[in-house]
Coordinates of C-alpha atoms and ligand atoms in Angstrom, one line a residue:
M1 CA -17.1 -29.0 -9.1
H2 CA -16.8 -31.4 -12.4
K3 CA -15.8 -28.4 -14.6
I4 CA -13.0 -27.7 -12.2
A5 CA -11.7 -31.2 -11.3
I6 CA -11.8 -31.5 -15.5
L7 CA -9.4 -28.3 -15.7
F8 CA -7.0 -29.6 -13.3
V9 CA -6.7 -33.1 -15.0
T10 CA -6.0 -30.8 -18.1
F11 CA -3.5 -28.7 -16.7
F12 CA -1.4 -31.7 -15.1
L13 CA -1.4 -33.3 -18.4
S14 CA 0.0 -30.0 -20.1
L15 CA 3.6 -30.1 -20.3
G16 CA 5.9 -27.8 -19.2
C17 CA 4.3 -24.7 -17.7
A18 CA 1.4 -27.2 -15.8
E19 CA 2.7 -26.3 -12.2
R20 CA 2.8 -22.6 -12.7
E21 CA -0.6 -22.6 -14.3
I22 CA -2.1 -24.3 -11.2
D23 CA -0.2 -22.1 -9.2
T24 CA -2.5 -19.0 -10.8
M25 CA -6.0 -20.8 -9.5
L26 CA -7.3 -19.0 -7.0
V27 CA -11.1 -19.3 -5.3
I28 CA -12.7 -16.7 -3.4
K29 CA -15.0 -18.6 -0.8
N30 CA -18.0 -18.0 0.6
V31 CA -18.7 -14.6 -0.8
W32 CA -21.9 -12.4 -1.6
V33 CA -21.7 -11.4 -5.2
V34 CA -23.2 -8.1 -6.0
D35 CA -24.9 -8.6 -9.3
V36 CA -24.6 -4.6 -10.7
K37 CA -27.2 -5.2 -13.4
E38 CA -29.8 -6.4 -11.1
G39 CA -28.9 -4.2 -8.3
S40 CA -29.4 -7.0 -6.1
L41 CA -27.2 -10.1 -4.3
L42 CA -27.1 -13.4 -6.0
E43 CA -29.1 -15.6 -3.7
A44 CA -26.8 -17.7 -1.9
K45 CA -23.0 -17.3 -1.0
K46 CA -20.8 -18.2 -4.0
D47 CA -17.5 -19.6 -4.9
I48 CA -15.5 -17.7 -7.2
W49 CA -12.7 -19.4 -9.2
I50 CA -10.2 -17.7 -11.0
K51 CA -7.7 -18.8 -13.4
G52 CA -4.8 -16.2 -14.3
D53 CA -6.4 -12.9 -15.0
K54 CA -10.1 -14.3 -15.6
I55 CA -12.8 -15.5 -13.8
V56 CA -13.7 -19.5 -14.8
E57 CA -16.0 -20.6 -12.5
I58 CA -18.8 -19.4 -9.9
E59 CA -20.8 -22.0 -8.1
D60 CA -22.6 -22.4 -5.0
H61 CA -20.4 -22.5 -1.7
N62 CA -18.7 -25.7 -0.7
E63 CA -17.0 -26.2 2.3
Q64 CA -14.6 -28.5 0.4
T65 CA -11.8 -27.7 -1.7
E66 CA -10.5 -30.7 -3.0
N67 CA -7.0 -29.6 -4.8
S68 CA -4.6 -28.4 -2.4
N69 CA -2.6 -26.3 -5.4
V70 CA -5.4 -23.9 -5.4
K71 CA -4.8 -20.5 -3.2
I72 CA -8.2 -19.8 -1.0
I73 CA -9.2 -16.5 0.0
D74 CA -11.8 -16.6 2.8
G75 CA -14.3 -14.1 1.8
S76 CA -16.9 -14.9 4.1
G77 CA -18.5 -12.0 5.5
N78 CA -17.4 -10.0 2.2
Y79 CA -19.1 -8.5 -0.6
V80 CA -17.7 -8.8 -4.4
I81 CA -18.2 -5.8 -6.7
P82 CA -16.1 -5.5 -10.0
G83 CA -13.4 -3.4 -10.2
L84 CA -14.1 0.5 -10.4
W85 CA -13.5 2.4 -13.1
D86 CA -12.7 6.5 -12.9
M87 CA -13.8 7.8 -16.6
H88 CA -12.5 11.1 -15.9
A89 CA -8.5 10.9 -14.7
H90 CA -5.5 12.7 -15.2
P91 CA -2.5 11.4 -13.6
D92 CA -0.7 13.1 -15.9
D93 CA -2.3 16.2 -15.7
P94 CA -0.5 18.8 -18.0
E95 CA -2.1 21.7 -15.9
M96 CA 0.3 20.4 -13.1
W97 CA 3.4 19.6 -15.5
R98 CA 5.2 22.7 -14.5
M99 CA 5.3 21.6 -10.8
D100 CA 6.6 18.5 -11.6
P101 CA 9.0 18.8 -14.2
D102 CA 11.0 16.1 -14.6
G103 CA 7.7 13.7 -14.3
A104 CA 9.4 11.6 -11.5
S105 CA 7.1 11.4 -9.3
R106 CA 3.7 11.1 -11.6
D107 CA 4.5 7.1 -11.2
Q108 CA 3.4 7.4 -7.4
L109 CA -0.1 8.0 -8.0
M110 CA -0.9 4.8 -10.0
P111 CA -0.7 2.3 -7.0
L112 CA -3.4 4.4 -5.2
F113 CA -6.2 4.0 -8.1
V114 CA -5.8 0.1 -7.0
L115 CA -5.5 0.4 -3.4
Y116 CA -8.7 2.2 -3.1
G117 CA -10.2 -0.4 -5.7
V118 CA -10.1 1.5 -9.0
T119 CA -8.7 -1.2 -11.4
G120 CA -9.4 0.9 -14.7
I121 CA -9.3 4.6 -15.5
R122 CA -10.2 6.7 -18.8
D123 CA -7.1 9.0 -18.9
M124 CA -8.7 12.4 -20.2
A125 CA -5.6 14.3 -21.4
G126 CA -1.6 13.9 -21.4
S127 CA 1.0 12.3 -22.9
M128 CA 0.8 9.2 -24.9
E129 CA 4.3 8.4 -24.2
V130 CA 4.0 8.6 -20.2
I131 CA 0.8 6.7 -20.8
K132 CA 2.8 3.4 -22.6
K133 CA 5.3 3.7 -20.1
W134 CA 2.9 3.1 -17.6
R135 CA 1.0 0.5 -19.5
T136 CA 4.6 -1.4 -19.9
K137 CA 5.5 -0.8 -16.0
I138 CA 2.2 -2.4 -15.1
K139 CA 2.4 -5.4 -17.3
S140 CA 5.5 -6.3 -16.2
K141 CA 4.5 -5.6 -12.4
E142 CA 7.1 -2.9 -12.2
L143 CA 4.2 -0.9 -11.0
I144 CA 0.9 -1.7 -9.4
G145 CA -1.6 0.3 -11.2
P146 CA -4.6 0.5 -13.6
D147 CA -5.8 -0.5 -16.8
I148 CA -6.1 2.9 -18.7
V149 CA -7.8 3.6 -21.9
A150 CA -6.5 7.2 -23.1
C151 CA -6.7 10.0 -25.4
G152 CA -3.3 11.6 -25.3
P153 CA -2.9 15.3 -25.7
L154 CA -6.5 18.0 -25.7
I155 CA -7.5 19.0 -28.8
D156 CA -8.3 22.7 -27.9
G157 CA -8.0 26.0 -30.0
P158 CA -5.5 28.1 -31.2
N159 CA -4.6 29.2 -28.1
P160 CA -5.2 26.4 -26.0
M161 CA -5.6 26.9 -22.4
W162 CA -3.2 24.3 -21.2
D163 CA 0.5 22.9 -22.0
G164 CA 0.6 20.1 -24.2
S165 CA -2.5 20.3 -26.2
V166 CA -2.9 20.2 -29.8
G167 CA -4.3 23.8 -30.8
I168 CA -5.9 23.8 -33.9
A169 CA -7.7 27.0 -36.1
D170 CA -7.5 25.7 -39.7
L171 CA -9.8 23.5 -41.1
N172 CA -7.7 21.9 -43.7
R173 CA -5.2 20.3 -40.5
V174 CA -8.3 18.7 -39.0
K175 CA -8.1 15.0 -40.9
P176 CA -4.3 14.9 -40.5
M177 CA -4.2 15.8 -37.1
I178 CA -6.8 13.0 -36.1
D179 CA -5.0 10.6 -38.2
S180 CA -2.0 11.4 -36.5
L181 CA -3.6 11.2 -32.7
K182 CA -5.1 7.5 -34.0
N183 CA -1.5 6.5 -35.5
S184 CA -0.1 7.4 -32.1
G185 CA -2.3 5.1 -30.3
A186 CA -4.7 7.3 -29.0
D187 CA -7.9 5.3 -28.1
F188 CA -10.2 8.4 -28.7
L189 CA -10.3 12.0 -28.8
K190 CA -10.7 14.7 -26.1
I191 CA -12.0 18.0 -27.6
Y192 CA -11.1 21.1 -25.4
S193 CA -13.4 24.3 -24.6
L194 CA -11.6 26.6 -27.1
L195 CA -12.2 24.8 -29.8
P196 CA -13.9 27.1 -32.6
D197 CA -17.6 25.4 -33.3
S198 CA -16.7 25.0 -37.3
I199 CA -13.3 23.0 -36.5
Y200 CA -15.4 21.2 -34.0
F201 CA -18.1 20.2 -36.5
E202 CA -15.3 19.4 -39.1
L203 CA -13.7 17.2 -36.7
S204 CA -16.8 15.3 -35.2
K205 CA -17.8 14.6 -39.0
Y206 CA -14.3 13.0 -39.7
A207 CA -14.4 11.3 -36.5
K208 CA -17.3 9.3 -37.2
Q209 CA -16.4 9.0 -40.8
I210 CA -13.4 6.8 -39.7
D211 CA -15.2 5.4 -36.7
F212 CA -13.2 7.2 -34.1
P213 CA -14.9 8.2 -30.6
H214 CA -14.9 11.8 -29.3
V215 CA -15.7 13.1 -26.2
G216 CA -15.0 16.0 -23.8
H217 CA -15.6 19.5 -23.3
V218 CA -18.8 21.0 -25.4
P219 CA -16.8 23.8 -26.5
L220 CA -18.0 27.2 -25.2
T221 CA -19.6 28.2 -28.4
V222 CA -21.3 24.9 -29.0
S223 CA -24.3 23.8 -27.4
T224 CA -24.7 20.4 -25.6
A225 CA -27.6 19.4 -28.0
E226 CA -25.5 20.5 -31.1
A227 CA -22.7 18.3 -29.6
S228 CA -24.8 15.3 -28.8
I229 CA -26.2 15.3 -32.3
A230 CA -22.9 15.6 -33.7
G231 CA -21.9 12.3 -32.2
M232 CA -19.9 13.2 -29.0
K233 CA -20.0 10.1 -27.1
S234 CA -19.5 11.3 -23.8
Q235 CA -20.1 14.9 -22.1
E236 CA -17.9 16.2 -19.3
H237 CA -18.6 18.0 -16.1
L238 CA -22.2 19.1 -17.3
L239 CA -20.5 22.2 -19.2
N240 CA -22.9 24.5 -20.6
L241 CA -26.2 22.5 -19.6
L242 CA -27.5 25.3 -17.7
I243 CA -27.1 27.4 -20.4
D244 CA -29.0 25.3 -22.4
C245 CA -32.0 24.7 -19.8
S246 CA -32.1 28.7 -19.6
T247 CA -34.6 30.5 -21.3
Q248 CA -31.7 33.3 -22.0
A249 CA -29.3 30.7 -23.4
D250 CA -28.8 32.9 -26.7
R251 CA -28.0 35.9 -24.7
L252 CA -25.6 33.6 -22.4
Y253 CA -24.3 32.2 -25.3
A254 CA -23.8 35.4 -27.2
K255 CA -22.0 37.0 -23.9
E256 CA -24.8 39.7 -24.5
V257 CA -25.9 39.8 -20.8
D258 CA -27.5 43.5 -19.7
Y259 CA -25.7 43.7 -16.8
G260 CA -27.4 47.4 -15.8
N261 CA -24.9 49.4 -14.0
I262 CA -23.1 46.6 -12.8
T263 CA -19.3 47.0 -13.6
D264 CA -17.1 45.0 -11.2
T265 CA -16.1 41.5 -12.8
V266 CA -17.2 39.6 -9.6
D267 CA -20.4 41.1 -9.7
K268 CA -20.7 40.2 -13.4
Y269 CA -19.9 36.6 -12.6
V270 CA -22.5 36.2 -9.8
Y271 CA -25.1 38.1 -11.7
R272 CA -24.5 36.0 -14.9
N273 CA -24.6 32.8 -13.1
E274 CA -27.8 33.7 -10.9
L275 CA -29.6 34.7 -14.0
M276 CA -28.6 31.4 -15.9
L277 CA -29.8 29.6 -12.7
D278 CA -32.9 32.0 -12.3
T279 CA -34.2 31.3 -15.9
Y280 CA -34.1 27.5 -16.1
D281 CA -36.6 26.3 -17.8
A282 CA -38.2 22.5 -17.1
G283 CA -39.5 21.9 -21.1
K284 CA -36.3 23.1 -22.6
A285 CA -34.1 20.4 -19.8
R286 CA -36.4 17.5 -20.9
A287 CA -36.1 18.3 -24.8
L288 CA -32.6 18.5 -23.9
Y289 CA -32.7 14.9 -21.9
E290 CA -34.5 13.7 -25.2
T291 CA -31.8 14.5 -27.3
F292 CA -29.2 12.8 -25.2
V293 CA -31.3 9.7 -25.1
K294 CA -31.9 9.5 -28.9
N295 CA -28.3 10.4 -29.6
D296 CA -26.7 7.5 -27.2
T297 CA -24.7 10.8 -25.5
W298 CA -23.1 9.7 -22.1
H299 CA -22.3 12.3 -19.3
T300 CA -19.5 12.4 -16.7
P301 CA -20.9 14.8 -14.3
T302 CA -17.9 14.8 -12.1
I303 CA -19.9 16.2 -9.7
S304 CA -17.4 15.7 -6.5
M305 CA -14.6 17.7 -8.5
W306 CA -17.7 20.8 -8.5
Y307 CA -18.2 20.1 -4.9
K308 CA -14.7 19.9 -3.6
N309 CA -14.1 23.4 -5.5
A310 CA -17.1 24.9 -3.9
Y311 CA -16.9 23.2 -0.3
F312 CA -13.1 23.6 -0.4
E313 CA -12.8 25.4 2.8
Q314 CA -14.7 22.8 5.0
E315 CA -13.6 19.8 3.1
I316 CA -10.0 20.3 3.4
V317 CA -10.3 19.9 7.0
K318 CA -11.8 16.3 7.0
D319 CA -9.3 15.5 3.9
S320 CA -6.0 16.4 4.9
I321 CA -5.4 13.3 6.7
H322 CA -5.0 11.4 2.9
F323 CA -2.2 14.2 1.7
K324 CA 0.2 12.0 3.2
Y325 CA -0.3 9.5 0.2
L326 CA 0.3 12.2 -2.6
P327 CA 3.6 13.3 -4.2
K328 CA 4.9 16.4 -3.1
Y329 CA 3.8 18.8 -6.7
M330 CA 0.4 17.7 -5.9
R331 CA 0.5 18.8 -2.4
D332 CA 1.8 21.8 -3.2
Y333 CA -0.4 22.3 -6.6
W334 CA -3.6 21.8 -4.3
K335 CA -2.4 25.0 -1.8
P336 CA -5.2 27.8 -2.9
K337 CA -2.1 30.3 -3.6
N338 CA -0.9 28.1 -6.3
N339 CA -4.2 26.4 -7.9
D340 CA -6.0 28.0 -10.7
H341 CA -9.1 26.5 -9.6
L342 CA -9.0 28.4 -6.0
Q343 CA -8.5 31.9 -7.0
N344 CA -10.8 34.6 -5.9
R345 CA -12.4 32.7 -3.0
L346 CA -14.5 35.5 -2.2
P347 CA -17.7 34.6 -0.2
K348 CA -20.3 35.8 -2.7
I349 CA -18.5 33.6 -5.5
I350 CA -18.4 30.4 -3.2
A351 CA -22.0 31.0 -2.6
V352 CA -22.8 30.9 -6.5
K353 CA -20.5 27.8 -6.8
K354 CA -22.2 26.1 -3.9
K355 CA -26.0 27.2 -5.8
L356 CA -24.5 25.6 -8.9
V357 CA -23.7 22.0 -7.5
D358 CA -27.6 21.9 -6.1
A359 CA -28.5 22.6 -10.1
Y360 CA -25.8 20.2 -11.1
K361 CA -27.6 17.4 -8.5
E362 CA -30.8 18.0 -9.7
L363 CA -29.8 17.9 -13.0
I364 CA -28.0 14.6 -12.6
G365 CA -31.2 12.8 -10.8
E366 CA -34.0 14.2 -13.8
M367 CA -30.9 12.6 -16.4
N368 CA -30.7 9.4 -14.2
D369 CA -34.3 9.3 -14.0
V370 CA -34.9 9.6 -17.9
G371 CA -32.2 7.0 -18.5
I372 CA -29.6 8.9 -19.7
G373 CA -26.1 6.8 -19.4
L374 CA -23.9 8.3 -16.7
L375 CA -20.5 7.4 -15.9
A376 CA -18.2 8.0 -12.7
G377 CA -15.2 10.6 -13.1
T378 CA -13.4 12.4 -10.5
D379 CA -11.4 14.6 -13.0
V380 CA -8.6 13.7 -10.1
G381 CA -5.5 15.6 -11.1
A382 CA -4.8 19.4 -10.9
N383 CA -8.3 19.8 -9.3
P384 CA -8.1 20.2 -5.2
L385 CA -9.2 17.5 -2.8
C386 CA -9.6 15.2 -6.2
F387 CA -7.6 12.2 -4.7
P388 CA -6.5 9.2 -7.0
G389 CA -8.5 6.5 -6.2
L390 CA -10.4 7.9 -3.0
S391 CA -12.3 10.6 -4.8
L392 CA -14.3 7.8 -6.9
H393 CA -16.0 6.7 -3.8
Y394 CA -16.8 10.4 -3.1
E395 CA -18.3 10.5 -6.3
L396 CA -20.4 7.5 -6.1
Q397 CA -22.0 9.1 -2.7
L398 CA -22.9 12.2 -4.5
L399 CA -24.3 10.6 -7.2
V400 CA -26.6 8.7 -4.6
E401 CA -27.3 12.5 -3.1
S402 CA -27.9 13.3 -6.5
G403 CA -31.1 11.0 -6.3
L404 CA -29.3 7.6 -7.9
T405 CA -29.9 4.5 -5.9
P406 CA -26.7 2.5 -4.8
A407 CA -26.9 0.3 -7.6
E408 CA -27.5 2.9 -10.0
A409 CA -24.5 4.7 -8.5
L410 CA -22.3 1.5 -8.5
R411 CA -23.3 0.8 -12.2
T412 CA -21.5 4.2 -13.4
A413 CA -18.4 2.8 -12.2
T414 CA -18.9 -1.0 -13.2
L415 CA -21.5 -1.7 -15.9
N416 CA -21.7 1.8 -17.8
P417 CA -18.2 2.1 -18.4
A418 CA -18.1 -1.4 -20.0
L419 CA -21.2 -0.5 -22.2
F420 CA -19.3 2.8 -23.0
F421 CA -16.4 0.8 -24.3
E422 CA -18.6 -2.0 -25.7
K423 CA -16.5 -4.4 -23.7
E424 CA -19.2 -6.1 -21.6
A425 CA -18.3 -9.4 -22.5
V426 CA -15.2 -8.8 -20.6
Q427 CA -15.6 -6.5 -17.9
G428 CA -18.4 -4.7 -15.8
S429 CA -19.6 -7.2 -13.9
V430 CA -18.7 -10.3 -12.0
G431 CA -19.1 -13.2 -14.1
V432 CA -17.7 -16.2 -15.7
G433 CA -15.3 -14.8 -18.4
K434 CA -14.7 -11.9 -17.1
L435 CA -11.8 -10.4 -16.0
A436 CA -10.6 -10.7 -12.5
D437 CA -10.8 -7.2 -11.3
L438 CA -12.5 -7.4 -8.2
V439 CA -13.4 -5.5 -4.9
L440 CA -14.1 -7.2 -1.5
L441 CA -16.1 -5.1 0.8
D442 CA -16.8 -5.5 4.9
A443 CA -20.3 -4.4 4.1
N444 CA -23.3 -4.4 1.3
P445 CA -22.6 -1.5 -1.0
L446 CA -26.5 -1.8 -2.1
E447 CA -27.3 -1.1 1.6
A448 CA -25.5 2.2 1.9
I449 CA -23.3 3.5 -1.0
E450 CA -20.2 4.4 1.6
N451 CA -19.6 0.5 1.9
T452 CA -17.5 1.0 -1.1
K453 CA -14.8 2.5 1.1
R454 CA -15.0 -0.7 3.3
I455 CA -12.3 -2.7 1.3
N456 CA -10.9 -5.8 2.7
A457 CA -9.1 -7.2 -0.6
V458 CA -8.8 -6.1 -4.0
V459 CA -7.9 -8.6 -6.8
L460 CA -6.5 -7.1 -9.8
K461 CA -6.1 -9.4 -12.7
G462 CA -6.0 -12.4 -10.8
E463 CA -3.4 -11.0 -8.4
V464 CA -4.6 -10.5 -4.8
F465 CA -4.4 -7.8 -2.6
D466 CA -5.7 -8.9 0.8
F467 CA -6.2 -6.4 3.8
E468 CA -2.5 -6.7 4.8
R469 CA -1.2 -6.3 1.8
L470 CA -3.2 -3.2 1.3
Q471 CA -1.9 -2.0 4.2
E472 CA 1.6 -2.4 3.1
E473 CA 1.4 -0.9 -0.1
F474 CA -0.4 2.2 1.3
A475 CA 3.0 2.3 3.5
V476 CA 4.9 1.9 0.8
V477 CA 3.5 4.6 -1.2
E478 CA 3.7 6.9 2.0
R479 CA 7.3 6.3 2.2
S480 CA 8.4 6.9 -1.3
V481 CA 6.4 10.2 -1.3
N482 CA 7.7 11.6 1.7
R483 CA 11.2 10.8 1.2
Ligands
LIG501 ZN1 -11.1 16.7 -17.0

């Protein structure tokens, strides 16, 4: 207690704002701390002292709290983990702009992240203006929302897939385009699928030169190994990975598959994917993994996005209870008749999608075993049943089903994002000097990853959302989206 006592004296002596500073002192008492790095609980129950937005002390639990000016949270029976990060989020998804033209209801997504324990997101496409507006509102507490690290617009080929992307076909435009995105406040670059390979390689070269990270979809004409060597810092959705593991990779890339007498487009889709799966080669996979490890290439599998799509018909039954928290434009876009990702639900297409999910889960397990850095991401936005906040818990569960231990899965949303952003000094674990972004759970997530959903309280930069307040805020969201 000595250090704390000294802190108090300092506060009383400091002029003017002394009282306000003491008001910001908070202690969470008698909690089990989950050490995400070690994958274990700290050996005894702790009291966690928070001043402002930082953890200032963690000590063995002490029944007494000497100073009455401290706000006390009783954490007995709780397990505390760091605030979670969703490393692939689209709260301002350009794919849905046409459903919500004035953008008025997009703000309603922000609180949901926090209420489900997600205190940070990596925004993977959208308008920097919207991001800046959110950051301002969140900082001034006009809006409850997570930390946002963002790329701004997608960088795609000359005929971009989605609204709001930067389409680029001219090598001479690469440098000015990157410079202008950087100047607009983007934290990194996000590459999209239709970017021509020549442009991609030019872009990756310049991005490296100016030390500006690029991540994203490995373009359709680039292999995952080439993107890894070119310095793509994180690859998303496991795209192109199964092609690269196939003995028929060259033909699959060149779109020179011999379809024999198959003429129907759906049958061709099925044939092509089955060929890719049937020609999986473990040796090619191992060589690829070595490339990723060597180049420090992270992967964001977004397995819950693939899963919810493949199993949409069964999952919507379970998930419909959560629709009451979604803005109307999102509920509308998730209806099969409106949704680009839910066209053509023929049984043979669904069967292929389910096989792909199984294959992805195997890849994830193997990649984890060889030490490739994995990031938890949900693709929340236009993709059906990828809910703000809630989906992160689905992702963690599916990562465990893919072979990760609960501790490893937890790391993909806590320590790994911190390492990825090179911010482990201030985030990613529960420790002194770290941001007070915390989630208090009613059960131990190391025993069962599902326990991350048993949220008792969330602490966002030192602001406490206890169980009662969480329920109130959910009710506020529900009222605002159904107005
Ligand atoms: Zn995405």
